Every structure is written in C-alpha cells, then in structure tokens.
Short mmCIF file of C-alpha atoms in Angstrom, two decimals:
data_model
loop_
_atom_site.label_atom_id
_atom_site.label_comp_id
_atom_site.label_asym_id
_atom_site.label_seq_id
_atom_site.Cartn_x
_atom_site.Cartn_y
_atom_site.Cartn_z
CA UNK A 26 36.78 127.24 41.58
CA UNK A 27 37.02 123.66 41.65
CA UNK A 28 36.55 123.65 37.70
CA UNK A 29 40.18 126.24 37.88
CA UNK A 30 42.46 123.61 40.15
CA UNK A 31 41.63 120.58 38.14
CA UNK A 32 42.91 122.68 35.46
CA UNK A 33 45.92 123.87 37.09
CA UNK A 34 46.87 120.16 37.93
CA UNK A 35 46.49 119.35 34.65
CA UNK A 36 49.18 121.62 33.32
CA UNK A 37 51.57 120.43 35.62
CA UNK A 38 51.32 117.01 34.38
CA UNK A 39 52.85 115.01 37.47
CA UNK A 40 54.32 111.20 36.63
CA UNK A 41 52.22 108.83 37.43
CA UNK A 42 52.82 107.05 41.09
CA UNK A 43 51.21 104.14 42.76
CA UNK A 44 48.64 104.75 45.22
CA UNK A 45 50.87 104.32 48.17
CA UNK A 46 53.61 106.70 46.86
CA UNK A 47 51.24 108.96 46.31
CA UNK A 48 49.63 109.24 49.85
CA UNK A 49 53.49 109.07 51.51
CA UNK A 50 53.99 112.29 49.31
CA UNK A 51 51.13 113.96 50.48
CA UNK A 52 52.04 113.33 53.80
CA UNK A 53 55.53 114.83 53.10
CA UNK A 54 53.96 117.56 51.67
CA UNK A 55 51.79 118.61 54.65
CA UNK A 56 54.47 118.39 56.98
CA UNK A 57 56.72 120.84 55.06
CA UNK A 58 53.53 122.95 54.97
CA UNK A 59 53.16 122.54 58.75
CA UNK A 60 56.88 123.46 59.45
CA UNK A 61 56.94 126.36 57.07
CA UNK A 62 53.77 128.23 58.71
CA UNK A 63 55.34 127.72 62.06
CA UNK A 64 58.96 129.29 60.99
CA UNK A 65 56.96 132.27 59.79
CA UNK A 66 55.22 132.60 62.62
CA UNK A 67 57.84 132.59 64.61
CA UNK A 68 59.26 135.33 62.46
CA UNK A 69 56.62 137.42 62.50
CA UNK A 70 56.58 137.24 66.48
CA UNK A 71 60.24 137.64 67.56
CA UNK A 72 62.95 139.93 66.97
CA UNK A 73 65.21 138.66 63.64
CA UNK A 74 68.14 138.22 65.71
CA UNK A 75 67.30 135.55 68.52
CA UNK A 76 69.12 135.10 72.15
CA UNK A 77 70.79 132.14 72.47
CA UNK A 78 68.16 130.75 75.07
CA UNK A 79 65.80 130.96 72.50
CA UNK A 80 66.78 128.45 69.86
CA UNK A 81 65.38 125.00 70.26
CA UNK A 82 66.59 123.07 72.72
CA UNK A 83 68.27 119.69 70.91
CA UNK A 84 67.46 116.37 72.73
CA UNK A 85 70.44 114.78 74.47
CA UNK A 86 71.59 111.87 72.91
CA UNK A 87 71.97 108.63 74.92
CA UNK A 88 75.36 107.38 73.70
CA UNK A 89 76.87 110.91 74.28
CA UNK A 90 74.80 112.04 77.36
CA UNK A 91 78.38 110.97 79.78
CA UNK A 92 80.28 113.10 77.57
CA UNK A 93 78.11 116.38 77.64
CA UNK A 94 77.68 115.85 81.50
CA UNK A 95 80.96 116.13 82.69
CA UNK A 96 81.65 119.58 81.83
CA UNK A 97 81.85 121.10 85.44
CA UNK A 98 83.28 124.80 86.26
CA UNK A 99 84.39 125.94 89.48
CA UNK A 100 83.22 129.56 90.45
CA UNK A 101 82.68 129.80 86.81
CA UNK A 102 86.14 128.91 85.63
CA UNK A 103 87.65 125.48 84.33
CA UNK A 104 89.83 123.35 86.77
CA UNK A 105 92.91 123.54 86.02
CA UNK A 106 96.48 121.52 87.39
CA UNK A 107 97.06 122.96 90.70
CA UNK A 108 100.55 125.57 90.71
CA UNK A 109 103.68 124.15 91.95
CA UNK A 110 104.75 125.99 95.24
CA UNK A 111 107.73 124.23 96.49
CA UNK A 112 109.91 120.83 95.34
CA UNK A 113 113.19 119.80 97.10
CA UNK A 114 114.85 116.56 98.29
CA UNK A 115 113.09 115.79 101.57
CA UNK A 116 113.34 112.57 103.86
CA UNK A 117 110.41 110.94 103.82
CA UNK A 118 108.76 107.82 106.07
CA UNK A 119 105.47 107.04 106.16
CA UNK A 120 104.30 105.59 109.37
CA UNK A 121 100.47 104.82 109.03
CA UNK A 122 98.42 103.79 105.86
CA UNK A 123 94.41 104.55 106.32
CA UNK A 124 94.80 104.09 110.40
CA UNK A 125 96.91 101.02 110.01
CA UNK A 126 100.40 101.18 111.22
CA UNK A 127 103.65 100.51 108.96
CA UNK A 128 106.75 99.90 109.73
CA UNK A 129 109.08 103.61 109.79
CA UNK A 130 111.34 103.60 106.69
CA UNK A 131 113.17 106.88 105.76
CA UNK A 132 113.68 107.02 102.34
CA UNK A 133 115.09 110.56 100.00
CA UNK A 134 112.21 111.78 98.36
CA UNK A 135 111.56 114.27 95.55
CA UNK A 136 109.09 116.14 97.07
CA UNK A 137 106.72 118.74 95.22
CA UNK A 138 104.12 120.93 97.37
CA UNK A 139 100.99 121.87 94.69
CA UNK A 140 98.10 124.06 95.83
CA UNK A 141 96.34 120.97 97.28
CA UNK A 142 98.99 118.15 97.13
CA UNK A 143 101.94 117.18 98.16
CA UNK A 144 103.48 114.59 95.82
CA UNK A 145 106.64 112.46 96.56
CA UNK A 146 108.50 110.56 93.80
CA UNK A 147 111.34 108.33 94.54
CA UNK A 148 113.33 109.80 91.75
CA UNK A 149 113.37 113.74 90.42
CA UNK A 150 113.14 112.23 86.99
CA UNK A 151 109.97 110.43 87.99
CA UNK A 152 108.14 114.15 87.30
CA UNK A 153 108.52 114.28 83.54
CA UNK A 154 106.54 110.74 83.39
CA UNK A 155 103.54 109.71 83.41
CA UNK A 156 101.21 110.36 86.22
CA UNK A 157 101.49 106.47 86.71
CA UNK A 158 104.83 107.54 87.78
CA UNK A 159 104.02 109.23 91.11
CA UNK A 160 105.50 106.90 94.33
CA UNK A 161 102.41 108.75 96.31
CA UNK A 162 100.21 111.80 96.45
CA UNK A 163 99.34 113.51 99.96
CA UNK A 164 95.80 115.00 99.91
CA UNK A 165 96.40 118.28 102.27
CA UNK A 166 92.36 119.07 102.05
CA UNK A 167 91.53 118.04 105.48
CA UNK A 168 95.19 117.40 106.87
CA UNK A 169 96.77 118.56 110.10
CA UNK A 170 100.66 119.19 110.40
CA UNK A 171 102.50 119.16 113.76
CA UNK A 172 105.93 119.15 114.95
CA UNK A 173 106.96 115.25 115.39
CA UNK A 174 109.79 115.34 117.97
CA UNK A 175 108.48 112.26 119.86
CA UNK A 176 108.02 110.57 116.51
CA UNK A 177 112.03 109.91 115.86
CA UNK A 178 115.44 110.43 116.72
CA UNK A 179 116.25 112.70 114.17
CA UNK A 180 116.05 116.49 114.10
CA UNK A 181 113.59 118.95 112.24
CA UNK A 182 110.59 116.20 112.12
CA UNK A 183 106.96 116.86 111.36
CA UNK A 184 104.07 114.88 110.44
CA UNK A 185 101.52 114.94 108.40
CA UNK A 186 98.35 113.26 109.26
CA UNK A 187 95.37 113.10 106.13
CA UNK A 188 91.94 112.98 106.81
CA UNK A 189 91.89 109.36 105.88
CA UNK A 190 94.09 108.84 109.00
CA UNK A 191 97.47 108.25 106.83
CA UNK A 192 100.85 109.60 108.63
CA UNK A 193 103.69 110.62 107.27
CA UNK A 194 107.39 111.88 108.28
CA UNK A 195 109.07 114.78 106.98
CA UNK A 196 113.00 115.57 107.84
CA UNK A 197 115.63 117.37 106.46
CA UNK A 198 118.79 118.60 108.35
CA UNK A 199 118.40 121.99 107.52
CA UNK A 200 116.50 123.48 110.43
CA UNK A 201 115.77 126.63 107.85
CA UNK A 202 114.32 124.36 105.20
CA UNK A 203 112.19 122.22 107.35
CA UNK A 204 110.41 125.28 108.82
CA UNK A 205 109.66 126.43 105.05
CA UNK A 206 108.07 123.27 103.93
CA UNK A 207 106.09 123.10 107.70
CA UNK A 208 104.94 126.85 106.98
CA UNK A 209 104.01 126.15 103.37
CA UNK A 210 102.14 123.63 104.06
CA UNK A 211 100.65 124.71 106.65
CA UNK A 212 99.29 127.80 104.61
CA UNK A 213 98.40 125.38 102.06
CA UNK A 214 96.10 123.01 104.39
CA UNK A 215 94.85 126.59 106.31
CA UNK A 216 93.95 128.10 102.64
CA UNK A 217 92.17 124.74 101.22
CA UNK A 218 89.85 124.52 104.75
CA UNK A 219 89.00 128.50 104.49
CA UNK A 220 88.51 127.67 100.61
CA UNK A 221 85.84 124.72 101.80
CA UNK A 222 83.92 126.57 104.29
CA UNK A 223 83.50 130.06 102.01
CA UNK A 224 82.26 127.53 99.74
CA UNK A 225 84.23 128.72 96.82
CA UNK A 226 85.40 125.71 95.29
CA UNK A 227 82.04 124.63 94.60
CA UNK A 228 81.41 122.40 91.55
CA UNK A 229 78.30 123.79 89.06
CA UNK A 230 77.46 120.81 87.52
CA UNK A 231 75.75 121.88 83.68
CA UNK A 232 73.26 119.14 83.20
CA UNK A 233 73.35 115.55 85.54
CA UNK A 234 75.41 116.13 89.50
CA UNK A 235 74.50 112.30 89.84
CA UNK A 236 77.13 111.49 87.56
CA UNK A 237 79.78 113.59 88.98
CA UNK A 238 83.08 112.47 88.09
CA UNK A 239 84.76 110.43 90.98
CA UNK A 240 88.25 111.02 89.37
CA UNK A 241 87.33 114.96 90.07
CA UNK A 242 86.37 114.07 93.61
CA UNK A 243 89.58 112.69 94.47
CA UNK A 244 91.45 115.22 93.32
CA UNK A 245 89.71 118.17 94.40
CA UNK A 246 88.04 116.58 98.14
CA UNK A 247 87.20 120.03 99.17
CA UNK A 248 85.07 120.27 96.01
CA UNK A 249 81.47 119.56 97.25
CA UNK A 250 78.42 119.15 94.74
CA UNK A 251 75.78 121.24 94.94
CA UNK A 252 72.04 121.78 93.07
CA UNK A 253 72.51 122.28 88.92
CA UNK A 254 70.19 125.49 88.66
CA UNK A 255 72.07 128.12 87.19
CA UNK A 256 69.74 130.05 84.69
CA UNK A 257 71.70 133.27 84.91
CA UNK A 258 75.12 131.33 83.62
CA UNK A 259 73.56 129.32 80.97
CA UNK A 260 70.46 131.50 80.07
CA UNK A 261 67.81 128.58 81.30
CA UNK A 262 66.08 128.35 84.30
CA UNK A 263 65.01 124.72 83.51
CA UNK A 264 67.21 121.37 83.65
CA UNK A 265 68.51 120.08 80.30
CA UNK A 266 67.43 116.39 81.70
CA UNK A 267 64.69 114.93 83.27
CA UNK A 268 65.26 114.50 87.20
CA UNK A 269 62.14 112.28 87.85
CA UNK A 270 64.88 109.27 87.64
CA UNK A 271 67.49 110.92 89.44
CA UNK A 272 65.69 113.21 92.08
CA UNK A 273 65.74 111.18 94.84
CA UNK A 274 69.09 109.93 94.48
CA UNK A 275 70.97 112.90 94.02
CA UNK A 276 70.41 114.28 97.89
CA UNK A 277 71.58 110.86 99.42
CA UNK A 278 74.64 110.90 96.99
CA UNK A 279 75.53 114.08 97.38
CA UNK A 280 75.72 113.85 101.60
CA UNK A 281 77.89 110.78 101.24
CA UNK A 282 80.43 112.56 99.21
CA UNK A 283 80.22 115.46 101.61
CA UNK A 284 80.59 113.07 104.79
CA UNK A 285 83.57 111.20 102.77
CA UNK A 286 85.40 114.40 102.62
CA UNK A 287 84.57 115.65 105.70
CA UNK A 288 85.38 112.52 107.79
CA UNK A 289 87.58 113.05 111.14
CA UNK A 290 91.28 111.61 110.50
CA UNK A 291 91.94 108.60 112.94
CA UNK A 292 93.67 111.07 115.25
CA UNK A 293 90.62 113.03 116.17
CA UNK A 294 89.12 109.21 116.44
CA UNK A 295 91.64 108.12 119.07
CA UNK A 296 91.92 111.65 121.24
CA UNK A 297 87.83 111.41 121.42
CA UNK A 298 87.82 107.39 122.57
CA UNK A 299 86.25 106.12 119.89
CA UNK A 300 88.71 104.17 118.75
CA UNK A 301 91.13 102.65 121.43
CA UNK A 302 94.71 102.68 121.12
CA UNK A 303 95.98 99.08 119.98
CA UNK A 304 98.96 96.39 121.58
CA UNK A 305 100.55 95.76 118.21
CA UNK A 306 102.11 98.39 116.44
CA UNK A 307 102.20 100.72 119.30
CA UNK A 308 105.30 102.28 120.78
CA UNK A 309 106.87 100.35 123.46
CA UNK A 310 106.82 103.95 125.78
CA UNK A 311 103.44 105.04 125.22
CA UNK A 312 102.07 101.36 126.08
CA UNK A 313 103.85 101.21 129.24
CA UNK A 314 102.49 104.21 130.29
CA UNK A 315 98.91 103.43 129.21
CA UNK A 316 99.35 100.07 130.71
CA UNK A 317 100.96 101.97 134.08
CA UNK A 318 103.94 99.04 133.95
CA UNK A 319 107.49 99.02 132.75
CA UNK A 320 107.07 96.26 130.74
CA UNK A 321 104.12 95.47 128.53
CA UNK A 322 101.60 92.99 130.25
CA UNK A 323 100.85 90.89 126.87
CA UNK A 324 105.13 90.37 126.91
CA UNK A 325 105.08 89.23 130.87
CA UNK A 326 101.99 86.75 130.24
CA UNK A 327 103.96 85.06 127.13
CA UNK A 328 107.08 84.65 128.91
CA UNK A 329 105.43 82.88 131.86
CA UNK A 330 103.19 80.75 129.39
CA UNK A 331 106.53 79.44 127.96
CA UNK A 332 108.43 79.46 131.58
CA UNK A 333 105.34 77.08 132.27
CA UNK A 334 104.69 74.70 129.41
CA UNK A 335 107.24 75.64 126.43
CA UNK A 336 111.26 75.19 127.93
CA UNK A 337 111.78 72.00 126.88
CA UNK A 338 109.57 72.43 123.88
CA UNK A 339 111.80 71.10 120.45
CA UNK A 340 112.55 73.83 118.15
CA UNK A 341 111.24 76.93 120.99
CA UNK A 342 111.02 80.06 119.43
CA UNK A 343 112.49 78.59 116.16
CA UNK A 344 109.57 76.95 115.12
CA UNK A 345 106.95 78.42 113.84
CA UNK A 346 103.50 78.47 114.81
CA UNK A 347 100.01 78.28 113.04
CA UNK A 348 99.84 81.82 111.38
CA UNK A 349 96.22 82.14 111.69
CA UNK A 350 96.02 81.11 115.21
CA UNK A 351 99.06 83.87 115.94
CA UNK A 352 96.43 86.37 114.01
CA UNK A 353 93.17 85.41 116.23
CA UNK A 354 95.00 86.12 119.27
CA UNK A 355 96.57 89.38 118.08
CA UNK A 356 93.00 90.11 117.59
CA UNK A 357 91.94 89.53 121.21
CA UNK A 358 95.02 91.28 122.49
CA UNK A 359 94.39 94.07 120.44
CA UNK A 360 90.70 94.32 121.43
CA UNK A 361 91.95 94.38 125.27
CA UNK A 362 89.86 91.12 125.81
CA UNK A 363 90.79 88.76 128.87
CA UNK A 364 92.84 86.35 128.04
CA UNK A 365 94.13 83.12 129.12
CA UNK A 366 96.81 81.76 127.46
CA UNK A 367 95.58 78.37 129.41
CA UNK A 368 92.80 77.86 127.24
CA UNK A 369 93.27 74.93 125.12
CA UNK A 370 92.94 76.80 121.51
CA UNK A 371 96.31 78.09 122.60
CA UNK A 372 97.82 74.58 123.65
CA UNK A 373 100.18 74.95 120.64
CA UNK A 374 103.05 76.80 122.36
CA UNK A 375 104.62 77.50 119.23
CA UNK A 376 101.40 80.17 118.81
CA UNK A 377 102.37 82.00 121.67
CA UNK A 378 106.14 82.56 120.61
CA UNK A 379 105.05 83.22 117.53
CA UNK A 380 102.76 86.29 118.63
CA UNK A 381 105.72 87.38 121.12
CA UNK A 382 108.10 87.68 118.09
CA UNK A 383 105.42 89.00 115.72
CA UNK A 384 104.63 91.84 118.97
CA UNK A 385 108.62 92.83 118.78
CA UNK A 386 108.88 93.05 114.67
CA UNK A 387 105.76 95.18 115.02
CA UNK A 388 106.60 97.85 117.21
CA UNK A 389 107.51 101.35 115.27
CA UNK A 390 110.89 101.23 117.01
CA UNK A 391 112.66 98.34 118.45
CA UNK A 392 113.64 97.07 121.63
CA UNK A 393 116.75 98.53 120.70
CA UNK A 394 116.15 102.05 120.03
CA UNK A 395 117.55 102.99 116.59
CA UNK A 396 119.73 105.73 117.97
CA UNK A 397 121.56 103.24 119.50
CA UNK A 398 121.91 101.01 116.88
CA UNK A 399 125.46 101.92 115.73
CA UNK A 400 126.76 102.27 119.28
CA UNK A 401 125.60 98.94 119.71
CA UNK A 402 127.69 97.46 116.63
CA UNK A 403 130.55 99.73 118.06
CA UNK A 404 130.66 98.17 121.35
CA UNK A 405 130.70 94.45 120.30
CA UNK A 406 133.51 95.08 117.84
CA UNK A 407 135.68 95.56 121.10
CA UNK A 408 138.11 92.68 121.45
CA UNK A 409 138.85 92.99 125.14
CA UNK A 410 135.82 91.12 126.75
CA UNK A 411 135.63 93.21 129.95
CA UNK A 412 135.26 96.34 128.26
CA UNK A 413 132.77 94.95 125.85
CA UNK A 414 130.38 94.52 128.39
CA UNK A 415 131.19 97.00 130.24
CA UNK A 416 130.71 99.26 126.99
CA UNK A 417 127.19 97.26 126.22
CA UNK A 418 125.99 97.51 129.91
CA UNK A 419 126.69 101.54 130.00
CA UNK A 420 124.37 101.48 126.80
CA UNK A 421 121.56 99.40 128.14
CA UNK A 422 121.46 101.59 131.10
CA UNK A 423 121.18 104.80 129.01
CA UNK A 424 117.75 103.04 127.66
CA UNK A 425 114.37 104.20 128.67
CA UNK A 426 113.23 102.37 131.24
CA UNK A 427 110.41 100.38 129.58
CA UNK A 428 113.33 99.71 126.71
CA UNK A 429 115.60 98.56 129.87
CA UNK A 430 113.21 96.41 131.78
CA UNK A 431 111.82 94.64 128.77
CA UNK A 432 115.00 93.85 127.77
CA UNK A 433 116.14 92.33 131.33
CA UNK A 434 113.18 90.36 131.91
CA UNK A 435 113.26 88.96 128.49
CA UNK A 436 117.35 87.65 128.10
CA UNK A 437 116.60 86.38 131.79
CA UNK A 438 113.65 84.48 129.89
CA UNK A 439 115.94 83.22 127.08
CA UNK A 440 118.79 82.72 129.79
CA UNK A 441 116.48 79.74 131.06
CA UNK A 442 115.67 78.70 127.40
CA UNK A 443 119.71 78.33 127.47
CA UNK A 444 119.43 75.83 130.70
CA UNK A 445 117.01 73.35 128.62
CA UNK A 446 119.19 73.10 125.23
CA UNK A 447 119.58 69.49 125.67
CA UNK A 448 115.67 69.10 125.31
CA UNK A 449 114.89 71.78 123.01
CA UNK A 450 118.02 72.32 120.73
CA UNK A 451 118.54 75.80 121.32
CA UNK A 452 121.76 77.17 121.46
CA UNK A 453 123.08 80.63 121.81
CA UNK A 454 124.09 81.07 117.94
CA UNK A 455 120.53 79.79 117.56
CA UNK A 456 118.68 81.97 119.78
CA UNK A 457 120.92 85.32 118.25
CA UNK A 458 119.64 84.21 114.70
CA UNK A 459 116.17 84.32 115.78
CA UNK A 460 116.07 87.47 118.00
CA UNK A 461 118.38 89.71 116.23
CA UNK A 462 116.52 90.98 113.34
CA UNK A 463 113.26 90.35 115.92
CA UNK A 464 114.98 93.50 118.41
CA UNK A 465 116.59 95.61 116.49
CA UNK A 466 117.43 96.87 113.23
CA UNK A 467 118.47 100.27 111.87
CA UNK A 468 116.53 103.26 111.13
CA UNK A 469 117.78 103.41 107.22
CA UNK A 470 118.63 100.55 105.26
CA UNK A 471 121.89 101.21 103.90
CA UNK A 472 122.32 98.37 101.60
CA UNK A 473 124.43 96.56 103.97
CA UNK A 474 121.54 94.05 105.27
CA UNK A 475 123.98 91.11 105.60
CA UNK A 476 126.48 92.79 107.54
CA UNK A 477 123.74 94.74 109.97
CA UNK A 478 122.42 91.06 110.20
CA UNK A 479 125.69 89.81 111.39
CA UNK A 480 126.12 92.01 113.89
CA UNK A 481 122.48 92.06 115.04
CA UNK A 482 123.01 87.95 115.97
CA UNK A 483 126.39 89.21 117.82
CA UNK A 484 124.92 91.61 119.77
CA UNK A 485 122.07 89.55 120.82
CA UNK A 486 124.46 86.35 121.71
CA UNK A 487 126.96 88.35 123.36
CA UNK A 488 124.33 90.19 125.90
CA UNK A 489 122.54 86.45 126.16
CA UNK A 490 125.70 85.12 127.10
CA UNK A 491 127.18 87.62 129.42
CA UNK A 492 123.51 88.42 130.87
CA UNK A 493 123.82 88.02 134.75
CA UNK A 494 126.43 90.32 135.08
CA UNK A 495 124.94 92.90 132.10
CA UNK A 496 122.05 92.92 134.52
CA UNK A 497 123.31 92.31 137.79
CA UNK A 498 121.49 89.15 138.04
CA UNK A 499 122.80 87.58 140.40
CA UNK A 500 122.55 90.66 142.98
CA UNK A 501 119.21 90.07 143.27
#
C-alpha cells in the first residue's frame, strides 16, 4: 500500500519547493480538509434550508461596533419624526429657565405642536430651515399646564412648566384659540405620561444598552431603557456581545437616566417646601404676602442704611458698587440669612444702593405695573400742572397696596436725598435717569425704546418733585 501511494505521488510530479514552503502548503491543505469535513457533517445533520439563527455569527468589528449598537426599536417599530398637530402664531414669554427666573418679555412666535414637543420659532420661515433654526424646544413629557391669570394683565394666558423647571407663558387674543391650544397641549402631556406609565415607549437595544444615544433620550424623554434580551424577535437568546465589562454599569446608568427623565419640576419642589422662594426675582405682591408686610423687608433695610450713612455721599445711586460684593449680598438675602448692613463688609454704601436697584430691576413685574405704563405716559403729557398731579395721584391710588406703600416709602427717601444735593451732587433729573428704567418698563418692546426711556425719566422726575402732594406727606 505504501508503494502505491509513492507511485501516485510521483505521477503528479509537483514543482520543487523549499522546505518552508512545503510545510506551509501542507498546513493550508490540512485546514481546508478540516473545514470541508465539518461542513459535510453540518449538512448531514441539518436541513438544507437553514434558519437565520443557525447561521454562524460574525464577530462585531471594533470600529463598527457603535454603528450596529444604535439600531433601536420602540415597541418593535422604528422611531419617526413626531407628527405636527397644531401650528399658529401665538404670543410667548419665557419667565423661567431651569428654575431661574427671567424677565418677562412677550414675543410673537410661530408655535408648532407635535406629538411630544412644542416648537417655538421667531419666524414662520425658520420651519423650512435646518434643525438649528429652532428658537426653543419645549419637552411636554412630564410637563404641567394651567391657566395663569395672575401672571399677566393680558387675557387668555396659560402657563407650561416643564419637568426641568422652565416656565413659559402663552397667550392669544382669541379665547377659542387659547382653549383649543390649551386642550391640545394638555392631551399631549397626558398621552405622554400614560404612554410612559404603560411602558409602550420602551426602547429595546439590539446589542448594547450602555451605549444608548443621548440625543435619543433628549428627543424622547419618556423613553426608558430596558434589558436587551429579546429572543423571540431576533431568534437568539444570547447577547451578541460580551457583557462582562458593562454588567455592573448598566443598572446604575439605567437608574440615573430614569431619575433624570422623571425628576420633579421646580414648582413641585417649592410646593413641598424643599426649595424656598427667593427675594430677588419674586413678585412684589407674593413677597409681601409671604413676609406679612406691605413693603419688602429688604427694601426697608436698604433705605434705612442709606438714610443713616449715605445721604451726603457723592453720586449716591448714580455710582455703581462692586458687582461681586453685590452678588454676595444678594445670595445672603435669598438664603434668608440674618443681614446686618452695619457690618464692615457692607461699608461701601454703593453696594447697598446697587443691590436695591438690582432688586427692583429683577421684579417679574415692575413697581409701576405693566397695565399702568401707558396710562402714566398719557398723564405726564398733560400740560396743566394741577390736572397732571391729580391724574398721576389717581393712578397711584389704583395700584395694589404693596406697590403704593413701597412707592411712597421710596420717593420719600429720594426726597431726602435731594435735600443733600449740594453734597451728593444728585438732582431730580439725575435721579429720574437712574430710577426711570429701574422702576417701570413696557411689557412689550415696541421698538421705541428711546421714546419710552424719555417718558420713564419724566414720570419719575415729576413724581419726585410733587411727592409731597401726591402721597399726602404733609398730612402726616
């Protein structure tokens, strides 16, 4: 038998190869033979038509791993762009950003309501541009909507508070339009909450949950990650990657993502007393009701400090104090800590006056309320002096009690500042320039800022000059 094998090999007459090449060729032939034999055995034991799960699994390439892991399904259906439900021009004002109060500035916005978001554009044409053209995106999952008559003098105003603490006021002159939008947004919010509760919007990660796209979570805040084991869907009961390096991280990451998407709003925390209302940025009426006074305590303390050691200081109220020190004083006031303005760290009286001006500038509604702005402008245009005094006095008497009392205390103090004008070099015109834009401004910027500023200064200057008769100071 050995002689027959040798004879067959000689008949083939293979080319002469070096010893190393011959060994390598023999190794290749052995591998091919082994692969063929294993394939033959597989074909003998299984049907000729193989199931998809029976095919050999290809290893995941490292540089393509992230691409394959971002294939996600929601309830077995791919995620699509949300459908547009309503779109219309509405008046919008953002009054809070993540719990931080902002000045209320109304603007006409092109508003688009989708299945889970409220998109706000400055111009209708921006909707046809790239996504970067969006002015603001309001996530409605976990949000709260309610009518807010006390937040504005306008009619048909409702407020949306997101789960991150941002607050938006939305208004339209038509009550039917306002009701339509309010009902539609409320249904969208309820639908997103109900969907989240029933876990219909559950993201199924095909391969690796710890590489969950952050952009997907931000776009769909109600979506929550789950375990990636879906044997019936993919025909395999094993993960396509090794979980030894991520098993300890998945639980913590999923819990953190669930907490972030379901964290309570700023309003809820305030109602539970976990976060206290601040002094700066708080509505004047709300602050006085909380303190049980008609004049905020901080305003009274500041005016007393200036009366005590600042009436004769050069440029009082005109000269700015150190901003870092002013912010430190503001922080102490907001934390409701005991304040002693006679302490050495507040020896610069310009810091006290700077904090007082900042308090008035950050009021959500100025000391002269929005709805009275135009009426004061018309009153100051009156040429006859007595009629002008009576018109301004009548308007002040119509103001809420905290506004009246605070205004009376402030202008009586400024009248004492004028008594030292030779030393502090402050005139009625200088005080009007400082306090005009601080105490009053229009609700909407109509484009005539310079004209409004002229009237603001004239109104404050006129009230200061006629303060004794307007506030009946001589009667006391």
